[in-house]
């Protein structure tokens, strides 16, 4: 097992991270679920959190947003320590979460859903640019949330955080339950967002998909980051990864 703290220091040598998480612990009420999450993301990088069911991936994203009942350790965003800040203040540092359950409002149409999240910072993408990135949402602009396919809902859930001015996007299993062709589209979109300068933390169980979009992978197990694998080294580590993920 690799020492996660050592990994963090090693990667820090090559540039100041946009997000740096150190010794993050988290609780739901009395239930202690995160026991030491260490990872970092530099501006413009895509990193994944991989791990089996219940490993603590979603809880890590929630802890970064400040929406667990309690957290400790350090979550530094662009030089600001966020432990102790209110969730709305954390969001204003330019962080947005796209949750696994997507949260599309069924009674609103695509455009209304798109316009709903409040702006948190300057520099959000104009609606025209969002429709360029997601041409099928433009076609479905007046369709109600209930009429959208799973893939369209996922696209919309990502699309609407791009307007807010968030620079760091936390995406929780965006490919879950989607057909391979849609998964490919989401992969293309993530690569496009990276080119656009967004920084992305992606939670994934599908590591083939993860390999097609990410620079680095962090393995989460039992509430801890237990390994970091650069994408270029993924093939060489495939047996180890299978063991971590239990697949
Ligand atoms: N709302 C909650 N209240 C109490 N415990 C929770 C809650 N949500 C998750 N947990 C527990 O926290 C631990 C980590 O769960 P988490 O949802 O972060 O895992 P995950 O890696 O995202 O898993 P999955 O791949 O299934 O989404 C698990 O033991 C889970 O049972
Ligand atoms: Mg999860």
PDB file of N, CA, C and O and ligand atoms in Angstrom, residues 28 31 33-34 51-60 62 100 172-173 203 205 220, ligand 1:
ATOM      1  N   UNK A  28     -21.451  11.316   9.005  1.00  0.00           N
ATOM      2  CA  UNK A  28     -22.906  11.527   8.906  1.00  0.00           C
ATOM      3  C   UNK A  28     -23.412  11.329  10.324  1.00  0.00           C
ATOM      4  O   UNK A  28     -23.438  10.188  10.812  1.00  0.00           O
ATOM      5  N   UNK A  31     -21.858   8.649  12.544  1.00  0.00           N
ATOM      6  CA  UNK A  31     -21.201   7.645  11.701  1.00  0.00           C
ATOM      7  C   UNK A  31     -19.977   8.236  10.983  1.00  0.00           C
ATOM      8  O   UNK A  31     -20.098   9.117  10.140  1.00  0.00           O
ATOM      9  N   UNK A  33     -17.290   8.156   8.398  1.00  0.00           N
ATOM     10  CA  UNK A  33     -17.131   7.435   7.121  1.00  0.00           C
ATOM     11  C   UNK A  33     -15.866   7.793   6.348  1.00  0.00           C
ATOM     12  O   UNK A  33     -15.395   6.993   5.543  1.00  0.00           O
ATOM     13  N   UNK A  34     -15.312   8.975   6.547  1.00  0.00           N
ATOM     14  CA  UNK A  34     -14.051   9.329   5.870  1.00  0.00           C
ATOM     15  C   UNK A  34     -12.946   9.369   6.915  1.00  0.00           C
ATOM     16  O   UNK A  34     -13.076  10.041   7.943  1.00  0.00           O
ATOM     17  N   UNK A  51     -13.205   3.461  -6.741  1.00  0.00           N
ATOM     18  CA  UNK A  51     -13.331   2.654  -5.530  1.00  0.00           C
ATOM     19  C   UNK A  51     -14.630   1.889  -5.565  1.00  0.00           C
ATOM     20  O   UNK A  51     -15.560   2.266  -6.273  1.00  0.00           O
ATOM     21  N   UNK A  52     -14.674   0.827  -4.781  1.00  0.00           N
ATOM     22  CA  UNK A  52     -15.861  -0.011  -4.803  1.00  0.00           C
ATOM     23  C   UNK A  52     -17.045   0.688  -4.111  1.00  0.00           C
ATOM     24  O   UNK A  52     -16.881   1.755  -3.529  1.00  0.00           O
ATOM     25  N   UNK A  53     -18.217   0.057  -4.176  1.00  0.00           N
ATOM     26  CA  UNK A  53     -19.422   0.615  -3.555  1.00  0.00           C
ATOM     27  C   UNK A  53     -19.186   0.850  -2.076  1.00  0.00           C
ATOM     28  O   UNK A  53     -18.645  -0.012  -1.394  1.00  0.00           O
ATOM     29  N   UNK A  54     -19.593   2.015  -1.615  1.00  0.00           N
ATOM     30  CA  UNK A  54     -19.481   2.317  -0.192  1.00  0.00           C
ATOM     31  C   UNK A  54     -18.081   2.738   0.245  1.00  0.00           C
ATOM     32  O   UNK A  54     -17.828   2.916   1.436  1.00  0.00           O
ATOM     33  N   UNK A  55     -17.162   2.913  -0.704  1.00  0.00           N
ATOM     34  CA  UNK A  55     -15.770   3.254  -0.362  1.00  0.00           C
ATOM     35  C   UNK A  55     -15.641   4.659   0.230  1.00  0.00           C
ATOM     36  O   UNK A  55     -14.720   4.938   0.993  1.00  0.00           O
ATOM     37  N   UNK A  56     -16.561   5.544  -0.156  1.00  0.00           N
ATOM     38  CA  UNK A  56     -16.509   6.910   0.366  1.00  0.00           C
ATOM     39  C   UNK A  56     -16.308   7.966  -0.715  1.00  0.00           C
ATOM     40  O   UNK A  56     -15.966   9.113  -0.400  1.00  0.00           O
ATOM     41  N   UNK A  57     -16.569   7.629  -1.968  1.00  0.00           N
ATOM     42  CA  UNK A  57     -16.339   8.565  -3.075  1.00  0.00           C
ATOM     43  C   UNK A  57     -17.340   9.727  -3.034  1.00  0.00           C
ATOM     44  O   UNK A  57     -16.959  10.900  -3.072  1.00  0.00           O
ATOM     45  N   UNK A  58     -18.625   9.381  -2.964  1.00  0.00           N
ATOM     46  CA  UNK A  58     -19.649  10.428  -2.896  1.00  0.00           C
ATOM     47  C   UNK A  58     -19.472  11.268  -1.636  1.00  0.00           C
ATOM     48  O   UNK A  58     -19.570  12.506  -1.672  1.00  0.00           O
ATOM     49  N   UNK A  59     -19.178  10.589  -0.533  1.00  0.00           N
ATOM     50  CA  UNK A  59     -18.989  11.328   0.722  1.00  0.00           C
ATOM     51  C   UNK A  59     -17.819  12.299   0.609  1.00  0.00           C
ATOM     52  O   UNK A  59     -17.858  13.389   1.194  1.00  0.00           O
ATOM     53  N   UNK A  60     -16.790  11.929  -0.137  1.00  0.00           N
ATOM     54  CA  UNK A  60     -15.659  12.834  -0.331  1.00  0.00           C
ATOM     55  C   UNK A  60     -16.106  14.096  -1.071  1.00  0.00           C
ATOM     56  O   UNK A  60     -15.766  15.217  -0.665  1.00  0.00           O
ATOM     57  N   UNK A  62     -19.127  15.316  -1.168  1.00  0.00           N
ATOM     58  CA  UNK A  62     -19.994  16.073  -0.252  1.00  0.00           C
ATOM     59  C   UNK A  62     -19.159  16.798   0.800  1.00  0.00           C
ATOM     60  O   UNK A  62     -19.471  17.942   1.164  1.00  0.00           O
ATOM     61  N   UNK A 100     -24.955  12.368  -8.212  1.00  0.00           N
ATOM     62  CA  UNK A 100     -25.311  11.123  -8.891  1.00  0.00           C
ATOM     63  C   UNK A 100     -26.795  11.103  -9.289  1.00  0.00           C
ATOM     64  O   UNK A 100     -27.146  10.622 -10.350  1.00  0.00           O
ATOM     65  N   UNK A 172     -20.258  13.194 -10.027  1.00  0.00           N
ATOM     66  CA  UNK A 172     -20.441  11.903  -9.353  1.00  0.00           C
ATOM     67  C   UNK A 172     -21.068  10.883 -10.303  1.00  0.00           C
ATOM     68  O   UNK A 172     -22.255  10.959 -10.604  1.00  0.00           O
ATOM     69  N   UNK A 173     -20.259   9.955 -10.752  1.00  0.00           N
ATOM     70  CA  UNK A 173     -20.695   8.854 -11.626  1.00  0.00           C
ATOM     71  C   UNK A 173     -21.603   9.293 -12.778  1.00  0.00           C
ATOM     72  O   UNK A 173     -22.733   8.809 -12.906  1.00  0.00           O
ATOM     73  N   UNK A 203     -15.931  11.012 -10.114  1.00  0.00           N
ATOM     74  CA  UNK A 203     -16.098   9.738  -9.415  1.00  0.00           C
ATOM     75  C   UNK A 203     -16.561   8.708 -10.433  1.00  0.00           C
ATOM     76  O   UNK A 203     -17.490   8.962 -11.195  1.00  0.00           O
ATOM     77  N   UNK A 205     -16.886   4.251 -11.440  1.00  0.00           N
ATOM     78  CA  UNK A 205     -16.634   2.827 -11.179  1.00  0.00           C
ATOM     79  C   UNK A 205     -16.152   2.171 -12.470  1.00  0.00           C
ATOM     80  O   UNK A 205     -15.511   1.129 -12.439  1.00  0.00           O
ATOM     81  N   UNK A 220      -9.933   5.059  -3.699  1.00  0.00           N
ATOM     82  CA  UNK A 220     -10.537   5.257  -2.379  1.00  0.00           C
ATOM     83  C   UNK A 220     -10.989   3.893  -1.863  1.00  0.00           C
ATOM     84  O   UNK A 220     -11.624   3.121  -2.583  1.00  0.00           O
TER      85      UNK A 220
HETATM   86  N1  LIG B   1     -26.618   9.700   4.327  1.00  0.00           N
HETATM   87  C1  LIG B   1     -25.835   8.795   4.915  1.00  0.00           C
HETATM   88  N2  LIG B   1     -25.944   8.530   6.233  1.00  0.00           N
HETATM   89  C2  LIG B   1     -25.160   7.621   6.852  1.00  0.00           C
HETATM   90  N3  LIG B   1     -24.218   6.906   6.213  1.00  0.00           N
HETATM   91  C3  LIG B   1     -24.056   7.107   4.903  1.00  0.00           C
HETATM   92  C4  LIG B   1     -24.861   8.052   4.185  1.00  0.00           C
HETATM   93  N4  LIG B   1     -24.477   8.037   2.894  1.00  0.00           N
HETATM   94  C5  LIG B   1     -23.479   7.140   2.808  1.00  0.00           C
HETATM   95  N5  LIG B   1     -23.231   6.572   4.006  1.00  0.00           N
HETATM   96  C6  LIG B   1     -22.204   5.554   4.304  1.00  0.00           C
HETATM   97  O1  LIG B   1     -20.930   6.146   4.076  1.00  0.00           O
HETATM   98  C7  LIG B   1     -20.045   5.202   3.488  1.00  0.00           C
HETATM   99  C8  LIG B   1     -19.490   5.768   2.193  1.00  0.00           C
HETATM  100  O2  LIG B   1     -20.564   5.924   1.267  1.00  0.00           O
HETATM  101  P1  LIG B   1     -20.450   6.696  -0.096  1.00  0.00           P
HETATM  102  O3  LIG B   1     -21.836   6.935  -0.587  1.00  0.00           O
HETATM  103  O4  LIG B   1     -19.570   7.848   0.067  1.00  0.00           O
HETATM  104  O5  LIG B   1     -19.717   5.604  -0.988  1.00  0.00           O
HETATM  105  P2  LIG B   1     -19.423   5.591  -2.562  1.00  0.00           P
HETATM  106  O6  LIG B   1     -17.975   5.264  -2.706  1.00  0.00           O
HETATM  107  O7  LIG B   1     -19.938   6.810  -3.198  1.00  0.00           O
HETATM  108  O8  LIG B   1     -20.263   4.319  -3.009  1.00  0.00           O
HETATM  109  P3  LIG B   1     -21.129   4.045  -4.354  1.00  0.00           P
HETATM  110  O9  LIG B   1     -20.143   3.550  -5.352  1.00  0.00           O
HETATM  111  O10 LIG B   1     -22.084   2.991  -3.936  1.00  0.00           O
HETATM  112  O11 LIG B   1     -21.790   5.325  -4.758  1.00  0.00           O
HETATM  113  C9  LIG B   1     -20.823   3.918   3.315  1.00  0.00           C
HETATM  114  O12 LIG B   1     -20.535   3.075   4.406  1.00  0.00           O
HETATM  115  C10 LIG B   1     -22.268   4.375   3.366  1.00  0.00           C
HETATM  116  O13 LIG B   1     -23.096   3.377   3.883  1.00  0.00           O
END
